[in-house]
Structures are given as C-alpha cells and as structure tokens.
XYZ file of C-alpha atoms in Angstrom:
458
model
C 0.016 -0.028 -0.040
C 1.390 3.479 -0.922
C 2.077 5.946 1.862
C 2.052 9.554 1.946
C 5.903 9.715 1.670
C 5.685 7.428 -1.405
C 3.069 9.854 -3.165
C 4.670 13.019 -2.359
C 8.102 12.161 -3.686
C 9.884 10.338 -0.944
C 10.634 10.268 2.878
C 13.127 13.326 2.533
C 10.389 15.607 1.613
C 8.657 15.278 5.053
C 10.727 16.905 7.894
C 10.273 17.572 11.549
C 11.067 20.539 13.735
C 14.273 20.856 15.713
C 14.884 19.024 19.173
C 14.019 21.223 22.178
C 17.716 22.288 22.938
C 18.384 23.283 19.343
C 15.544 26.037 19.319
C 14.628 27.803 22.495
C 12.806 31.098 23.246
C 16.335 32.843 23.931
C 17.042 32.309 20.152
C 14.317 34.594 18.890
C 15.116 37.942 17.567
C 13.215 40.861 16.464
C 13.566 40.165 12.702
C 15.167 37.608 10.547
C 13.839 34.260 9.491
C 10.271 33.517 10.689
C 9.637 30.533 12.835
C 6.208 28.830 12.338
C 4.321 27.808 15.539
C 0.749 26.537 16.263
C -0.439 30.316 16.860
C 0.463 30.876 13.121
C -1.892 27.809 12.112
C -4.947 29.126 13.946
C -7.875 31.057 12.586
C -6.030 31.983 9.182
C -8.098 29.747 6.805
C -5.961 27.483 5.005
C -2.650 29.547 5.275
C -0.052 30.261 7.680
C -0.523 33.866 9.181
C -0.594 35.904 12.113
C 2.537 37.334 14.105
C 5.840 35.455 13.706
C 8.734 35.301 15.906
C 12.199 35.102 14.234
C 15.711 33.622 14.380
C 18.882 35.058 13.020
C 20.301 34.067 9.576
C 23.183 32.447 11.201
C 20.785 30.451 13.442
C 18.627 29.427 10.511
C 21.732 28.146 8.702
C 22.345 25.742 11.628
C 18.625 24.628 11.483
C 18.802 23.939 7.660
C 17.150 20.554 8.376
C 14.141 22.303 9.568
C 13.561 24.670 6.818
C 10.208 25.071 5.057
C 9.350 27.125 2.079
C 6.277 28.930 0.312
C 3.988 26.177 -0.857
C 4.984 23.709 1.633
C 2.392 21.988 4.091
C 2.824 22.148 7.777
C 1.221 19.687 10.129
C 1.099 19.765 13.864
C 2.997 17.186 15.598
C 1.958 17.809 19.140
C -0.588 20.204 20.796
C -3.777 20.860 18.650
C -3.535 17.566 16.560
C -5.304 17.938 13.283
C -4.098 21.487 12.464
C -2.904 21.706 8.913
C -1.755 24.830 6.885
C -0.138 25.878 3.748
C 2.817 28.374 3.666
C 1.711 31.121 1.301
C 3.969 32.820 -1.161
C 2.935 36.415 -0.450
C 4.452 37.075 2.963
C 7.778 38.232 1.691
C 9.755 35.278 3.002
C 11.786 32.812 0.931
C 12.123 30.337 3.875
C 10.803 29.387 7.359
C 11.832 27.403 10.379
C 9.273 24.977 11.647
C 8.980 24.774 15.494
C 9.402 21.648 17.590
C 5.732 21.018 17.294
C 5.254 20.921 13.588
C 6.298 19.000 10.791
C 6.464 20.100 6.896
C 5.732 18.275 3.864
C 7.464 19.487 0.628
C 5.484 18.073 -2.382
C 6.791 17.085 -5.792
C 4.054 18.555 -7.952
C 4.802 15.813 -10.689
C 3.859 13.143 -7.920
C 0.986 15.009 -6.190
C -1.166 17.923 -6.348
C -0.188 19.987 -3.011
C -3.729 21.415 -2.553
C -5.112 17.766 -2.806
C -2.545 16.674 -0.146
C -3.839 19.570 2.051
C -7.228 18.500 1.870
C -6.240 14.817 2.427
C -4.539 15.769 5.593
C -7.880 17.502 6.659
C -9.909 14.555 5.841
C -11.642 12.035 8.071
C -9.608 9.241 6.782
C -6.246 10.719 7.861
C -7.552 12.061 11.048
C -8.956 8.476 11.973
C -5.393 7.261 11.165
C -3.843 9.952 13.426
C -6.247 9.133 16.315
C -5.475 5.308 16.070
C -1.561 5.945 15.915
C -1.284 8.775 18.373
C 1.368 8.324 20.989
C -0.207 9.000 24.535
C 3.173 9.135 26.454
C 3.380 12.754 27.761
C 1.694 15.304 25.567
C -0.204 13.224 22.977
C 1.566 13.492 19.691
C 2.579 11.916 16.380
C 6.155 11.661 14.808
C 7.769 11.607 11.457
C 7.411 7.829 11.011
C 3.695 8.131 11.578
C 3.096 10.894 9.197
C 5.382 9.425 6.519
C 3.582 5.987 6.870
C 0.222 7.156 6.617
C -1.690 5.214 4.053
C -2.452 7.292 0.755
C -4.794 5.549 -1.730
C -5.203 8.454 -3.876
C -6.744 8.811 -7.321
C -4.649 10.089 -10.547
C -2.868 13.269 -10.445
C -5.324 14.784 -12.842
C -8.318 13.694 -10.610
C -6.472 15.156 -7.663
C -6.212 18.478 -9.259
C -9.900 18.346 -10.254
C -10.936 17.466 -6.429
C -8.616 20.249 -5.247
C -10.148 22.762 -7.699
C -13.593 22.055 -6.529
C -12.842 22.256 -2.705
C -10.346 25.178 -3.188
C -12.960 27.265 -4.805
C -15.030 27.113 -1.556
C -12.045 28.095 0.551
C -11.267 30.784 -1.952
C -14.493 32.519 -1.780
C -14.375 32.142 2.291
C -10.902 33.771 2.178
C -12.282 36.634 -0.040
C -15.192 37.234 2.387
C -12.813 37.264 5.200
C -10.645 39.756 3.585
C -13.426 41.969 2.846
C -14.720 41.774 6.414
C -11.079 42.783 7.278
C -11.524 45.855 5.287
C -14.913 46.779 6.529
C -13.889 46.498 9.986
C -10.808 48.610 9.404
C -13.168 51.210 7.964
C -15.369 51.244 11.059
C -12.435 51.288 13.449
C -10.921 54.202 11.664
C -14.012 56.164 11.729
C -14.569 55.438 15.422
C -10.840 56.361 16.535
C -11.031 59.626 14.271
C -14.272 60.834 15.940
C -14.109 59.507 19.520
C -10.701 58.861 20.457
C -8.529 61.615 18.305
C -11.264 64.118 18.158
C -10.115 64.645 14.491
C -13.164 66.619 13.074
C -12.869 69.199 16.098
C -9.038 69.379 15.914
C -9.003 69.860 12.020
C -11.420 72.762 12.777
C -9.169 74.190 15.404
C -6.319 73.973 12.723
C -8.216 76.089 10.461
C -9.595 73.403 7.922
C -12.771 74.585 6.070
C -13.202 71.782 3.408
C -15.789 69.579 4.722
C -14.302 66.457 3.452
C -10.987 67.316 4.964
C -12.684 68.203 8.339
C -14.040 64.642 8.337
C -10.624 63.059 7.606
C -11.241 62.145 4.043
C -13.081 59.033 5.476
C -16.410 60.147 3.879
C -15.622 61.521 0.438
C -19.344 62.511 -0.207
C -19.415 66.311 0.092
C -23.029 66.464 1.221
C -22.789 63.702 3.652
C -19.569 65.331 4.895
C -21.442 68.641 5.320
C -24.193 67.127 7.675
C -21.542 65.349 9.743
C -19.118 68.216 10.023
C -21.983 70.387 11.521
C -22.182 67.754 14.489
C -18.579 68.526 15.703
C -17.793 71.575 17.780
C -14.818 73.788 16.718
C -13.544 74.062 20.318
C -12.241 71.806 23.124
C -13.397 72.295 26.590
C -11.380 72.412 29.912
C -11.372 68.652 30.025
C -9.856 68.296 26.667
C -12.972 67.025 25.200
C -14.794 68.582 22.361
C -16.985 71.144 23.776
C -20.389 69.679 24.954
C -18.987 66.276 25.397
C -18.661 64.721 28.815
C -17.272 61.646 30.640
C -19.630 59.215 32.449
C -19.630 55.378 33.262
C -21.380 52.477 31.736
C -23.116 51.861 35.081
C -24.381 55.506 35.074
C -25.758 55.084 31.614
C -27.459 51.742 32.623
C -29.056 53.441 35.697
C -30.189 56.572 33.710
C -31.685 54.772 30.717
C -32.565 51.301 31.886
C -29.573 49.092 30.324
C -28.389 46.117 31.918
C -25.120 44.340 32.676
C -26.018 40.832 33.449
C -24.021 37.748 34.087
C -24.915 34.389 32.237
C -26.803 31.577 34.135
C -24.919 30.225 37.159
C -24.111 26.648 37.315
C -27.187 25.539 39.375
C -29.277 27.097 36.565
C -27.511 25.292 33.652
C -26.403 21.731 34.094
C -24.265 19.540 31.970
C -27.296 17.440 31.528
C -29.077 20.386 29.868
C -26.792 20.318 26.860
C -27.983 18.626 23.704
C -26.188 17.725 20.470
C -28.181 20.223 18.471
C -30.580 23.063 19.208
C -30.032 26.620 20.308
C -26.411 27.692 20.659
C -24.909 28.722 24.003
C -22.112 31.326 23.761
C -19.092 30.432 25.844
C -15.918 32.463 26.164
C -14.275 30.094 23.768
C -16.827 30.911 20.896
C -15.642 34.568 20.997
C -12.865 36.408 19.377
C -12.000 40.122 19.935
C -14.206 41.110 17.085
C -17.170 38.515 16.888
C -17.653 34.700 16.905
C -15.155 32.102 16.309
C -15.801 29.286 13.838
C -16.021 25.988 15.735
C -18.099 23.973 18.065
C -20.738 25.533 20.089
C -22.662 23.939 22.982
C -26.334 23.743 22.498
C -29.638 23.488 24.691
C -33.289 22.597 23.659
C -35.916 25.249 23.062
C -37.428 24.328 26.512
C -34.027 25.166 28.286
C -33.957 28.318 26.157
C -37.403 29.389 27.362
C -36.676 28.555 31.180
C -33.556 30.776 30.883
C -35.269 33.464 28.666
C -33.640 36.161 30.807
C -30.359 35.099 29.328
C -31.461 35.239 25.690
C -29.384 37.507 23.430
C -31.289 40.011 21.492
C -30.702 41.991 18.344
C -27.907 44.710 19.479
C -26.902 42.979 22.650
C -23.102 42.519 23.261
C -21.990 39.206 24.804
C -18.680 39.721 26.584
C -16.360 36.950 27.935
C -15.850 37.451 31.747
C -13.309 34.675 32.098
C -9.810 33.856 30.951
C -8.839 36.142 28.054
C -10.608 39.324 29.026
C -11.656 41.497 25.899
C -13.286 38.786 23.731
C -16.947 39.878 22.642
C -19.464 39.860 19.831
C -22.358 42.119 18.830
C -25.455 40.206 18.318
C -27.065 40.498 14.740
C -29.784 38.944 12.931
C -28.263 35.774 12.599
C -27.411 35.358 16.387
C -30.552 36.950 17.880
C -32.154 34.132 20.312
C -28.792 32.490 21.264
C -28.023 32.068 24.789
C -25.437 33.837 26.892
C -23.380 31.166 28.682
C -22.240 30.957 32.284
C -18.704 32.415 31.375
C -20.198 35.472 29.645
C -21.805 38.739 30.410
C -24.666 40.259 28.543
C -24.761 44.121 27.942
C -28.086 45.298 26.752
C -28.838 49.020 26.345
C -31.816 50.891 24.533
C -30.483 52.601 21.440
C -31.846 55.830 22.759
C -29.229 55.758 25.612
C -26.228 54.312 23.656
C -26.220 52.751 20.084
C -24.863 49.158 20.396
C -22.304 49.847 17.662
C -20.759 52.627 19.480
C -20.383 50.576 22.869
C -19.061 47.673 20.685
C -16.179 49.693 19.540
C -15.736 51.478 22.811
C -15.131 47.861 24.307
C -12.636 47.250 21.449
C -10.307 50.237 22.107
C -6.886 49.092 23.716
C -7.171 51.599 26.607
C -10.579 50.158 27.379
C -9.307 46.461 27.362
C -6.417 47.463 29.492
C -8.585 49.152 32.014
C -10.908 46.085 32.275
C -7.977 43.566 32.476
C -6.265 45.432 35.124
C -9.338 45.187 37.325
C -10.369 41.471 36.561
C -10.263 39.434 39.569
C -7.978 36.300 39.934
C -4.257 35.647 38.992
C -4.761 32.207 37.429
C -8.112 32.778 35.659
C -8.986 36.407 35.433
C -12.762 36.912 36.157
C -14.877 39.870 35.467
C -18.117 40.817 37.361
C -21.124 43.222 36.550
C -19.699 45.898 39.145
C -16.485 46.230 37.761
C -17.833 46.555 34.120
C -20.545 49.163 35.288
C -17.414 51.313 36.558
C -15.998 51.376 33.010
C -15.247 54.973 31.893
C -17.395 55.983 28.967
C -17.224 59.064 26.762
C -20.558 60.493 26.226
C -20.895 62.567 23.190
C -24.377 64.312 22.098
C -26.748 61.720 20.913
C -27.017 63.087 17.341
C -23.211 62.341 16.966
C -23.633 58.831 18.199
C -26.735 58.293 15.942
C -24.517 59.437 13.007
C -22.061 56.832 13.924
C -24.635 54.118 14.201
C -26.143 54.987 10.776
C -22.767 54.582 8.894
C -21.293 51.654 10.889
C -24.530 49.442 10.878
C -24.314 49.131 7.085
C -20.879 47.862 7.360
C -21.509 45.559 10.155
C -24.601 44.155 8.136
C -22.421 43.449 5.238
C -19.816 41.630 7.601
C -22.735 39.640 8.840
C -23.832 38.562 5.449
C -20.310 37.488 4.566
C -19.951 35.677 7.766
C -23.285 33.752 7.193
C -22.163 32.869 3.561
C -18.868 31.511 5.033
C -20.701 29.212 7.164
C -22.694 27.873 4.276
C -19.654 27.583 2.194
C -17.574 25.990 5.119
C -20.425 23.447 5.794
C -20.645 22.532 1.907
C -16.777 22.012 2.000
C -16.837 19.812 5.003
C -19.707 17.877 3.285
C -17.788 17.265 0.149
C -14.505 16.566 1.559
C -14.896 13.029 2.834
C -17.199 12.157 -0.090
C -14.704 13.089 -2.722
C -11.869 11.611 -0.951
C -13.678 8.409 -0.717
C -15.122 8.418 -4.224
C -18.582 8.393 -2.719
C -19.815 11.189 -5.114
C -18.444 12.125 -8.579
C -16.957 15.414 -9.406
C -20.153 16.345 -11.670
C -22.297 15.867 -8.409
C -19.934 17.974 -6.386
C -19.985 20.857 -8.939
C -23.611 20.886 -8.537
C -23.553 21.434 -4.757
C -20.833 23.801 -5.293
C -22.956 25.962 -7.506
C -25.691 25.947 -5.082
C -23.639 26.980 -2.242
C -22.293 30.141 -4.013
C-alpha cells in the first residue's frame, strides 16, 4: 500500500522541527527568518499567518534540516493535533523554520497535487489514522514515522487536481469574504478612532480646515454627507480636553439613567451539563468569542425548553456578549443571525436601549486598547481572570451628544450588516466544503455531483 511519503516524492520531503535544545525562546530575535508555531496555524483559513517570531540568519543556517518554504504544508505534531496549513507565497519570506511542534511536507508536484494533499490531511480518513496511531506518552503526539507511513490511496494526479479545484474554490470564496470583512472592520475602526478617540473633526476645525471632506478626515468623500456630519462636531475643546459639550460618564451610570443592563450568564445551578444537547439553540461561551465576533468552531447547544426557561439570558438584536473569564476582551455584537442565542455561564450580556447608547458605539468603545487594558487590570484572579458586573459598570465611557452617536450608528450599521452577510455565507460555504471533503476523498460522489453542490452554495 502506498504511503504519504511514497506519493509526495519520498521520505526526505517530510521533515520535523528541531529538538528542544536546538531552538529555545532565547534564540528569538526582532527580525530575520520567521518561525512557524501553532499560533500561526490558527484562524487564518488554509494559510499560515499571524504574528511570527524570528531567528537570525546564522541560527537558520544551523537549522537547515528544519527549513520549510512557500507552498509547503505544515502539520501539527503535538498540541492541537489535526491542524494543517499551507505556507503562502505572498508574505515576503523565502524560507521559514518550523518549530518543535510541527512537521512540514515539501511536495513534488509531478507526484501529487499540493492542494489535494492539504485536503487529504484534513480528511476524516487521515484524522482517523492519526487517532489510532497517536502516541499517548506525555503530551499526545505523532512523529515523522507516523506521518510518513500514513496510507495514501489516492486517485490519479489529474483527478487530484480536479478535486482540489472544487474544494479550493470554496475556500477561495471564504478567504475573499474574510478579507472583505477585514477591510470593512478597518473602515469602522478608523471612523471610531477619528471621531471619538482623536477628536479629529474638532481638531481639524481648530487647525483652520474649512473643506468639509477634509474636516471629516477624508473617510467620507461624499461632500453632502460630510457637510451634515461636520456640523455635529464643535470647533472648540473644553477644559477637560474633550470637544465642547461632550462629557465623561460610566457604563453603570448610563445603565441606571436609561434602563440598560449588565448581566451575568446563568449560574451553574441554573444550567447543568445534562441540559446540553447535540443540536438546538447555541450557547455562547468565552471559547466561542474572538475580539471582534464569533469564532468558527464548536458551540454547545440546549433545547428550546431550556432556552425558554432561561429566557432572561437570551441574546437579542443589538446586545453585546462579553467573555468574563480567561482572556478578557473577547466579545461579539448580536446581529440578526445570532438573535435568540443564549448567553453562557462564562459571559456577560450587555443590553442597552439605542436611545441611551447605540450598540455599535459601545461595541467599538469596548474594542479600544485603553478600554481593554482598564478592564483587564481590574479582573479578579491571577490564574483565571474573572470579571463581574460591578467592575464593568465602573468602566469610563465617553458621552458625546446623541445626534453624533446616531450618525456613527447609521454609518457603521451598514458595514456590520455586510460583515454579517459575509460571515453567514462563509458558514454555508464551510459546511458545503466539509460535506464534500470526505465524499470526494472516498469516491462516494463524482466530480459532476460535487460541482452541482458547489454552484448551489455560491
């Protein structure tokens, strides 16, 4: 039976990371040759990404047996088994060092299609093989021998290429949507910082700017819209350094004055392990959150009866769910596709009437680094930071006049709605990909059938 090593061009094309003493944290420098670690394989689609650490060129030469290059596939050896990523060719690096916890495959493209190999390594067939061969001593792990000897009953190279093309087109659209969302998020962040952190329109008026588009920082090139917005910003700063008429308050004060709530998710006695089901209504836990929305992956679920019993903790449109345990700062704004989900035990639910504070404004206020630092410094517990409602109620909050907040809401709401549409499409595309992957790998369905499902998903 052929093995992966046979099919990709030989055993020498599969390498491991350096032994522990050959690469330690003291070897990292500020720039040089990037090192691929597990964090570079998380949440970047099929590509290596994120922030790298580096080693010097001299150190990299000493680790030449552990060098990977663009186009190579990286597989986790220990830690989160099952992670697979491709090194892209657009990061500006000619070579990389893989860490002790990874292995890399350099594929001879005359023997196998690299993208097909990537999808094979994500398939149920390969993951079952890993599950049966994982070494349980110490941290569960696999090794070079296990990877090299994995059975590889693959179709012809031309069919590999066709299968990869079908699956790759789904991931390409997912990546396009993800990048579009990054752009939309950057626009919203830039507007928020200019208006409410740097007080850009007011400062530009103080500097003598008269062009309305310039006053609004060039972020809104429509002159008519810039006029209506520029009028919202005063031309003076008050004694506190804020635009004239703006004031400081706290989140708790706004809640008290306008009927907003800061509420902890259900306690353990209200939601037992036995209440969880294999499907139903999602329960949001801190692990389901990123700093800017929901993380793709596994949710816990409860029945409609349990949701009704815990209706106080139901998340409504415009609510913010905020992780109160562990990595403080994770959060999501509830949109139309998440309304009705349940706030989990490890989260807080922030619910404010729009007339008090638009949810989009509060969401981006919570996103500012100064805000995150303030909250983290007051979270209780050294091992597992824990945030309570009283602490969050003391959070300093800038209170501009409501018309200014409303203008920000109207602009950003459209951006967030488009992001939500992209996220929803990505969930459909990912589900289609995950449905097709095992069926194409096993030959259960033919390429023509897969292309029909592909067209329906897009």
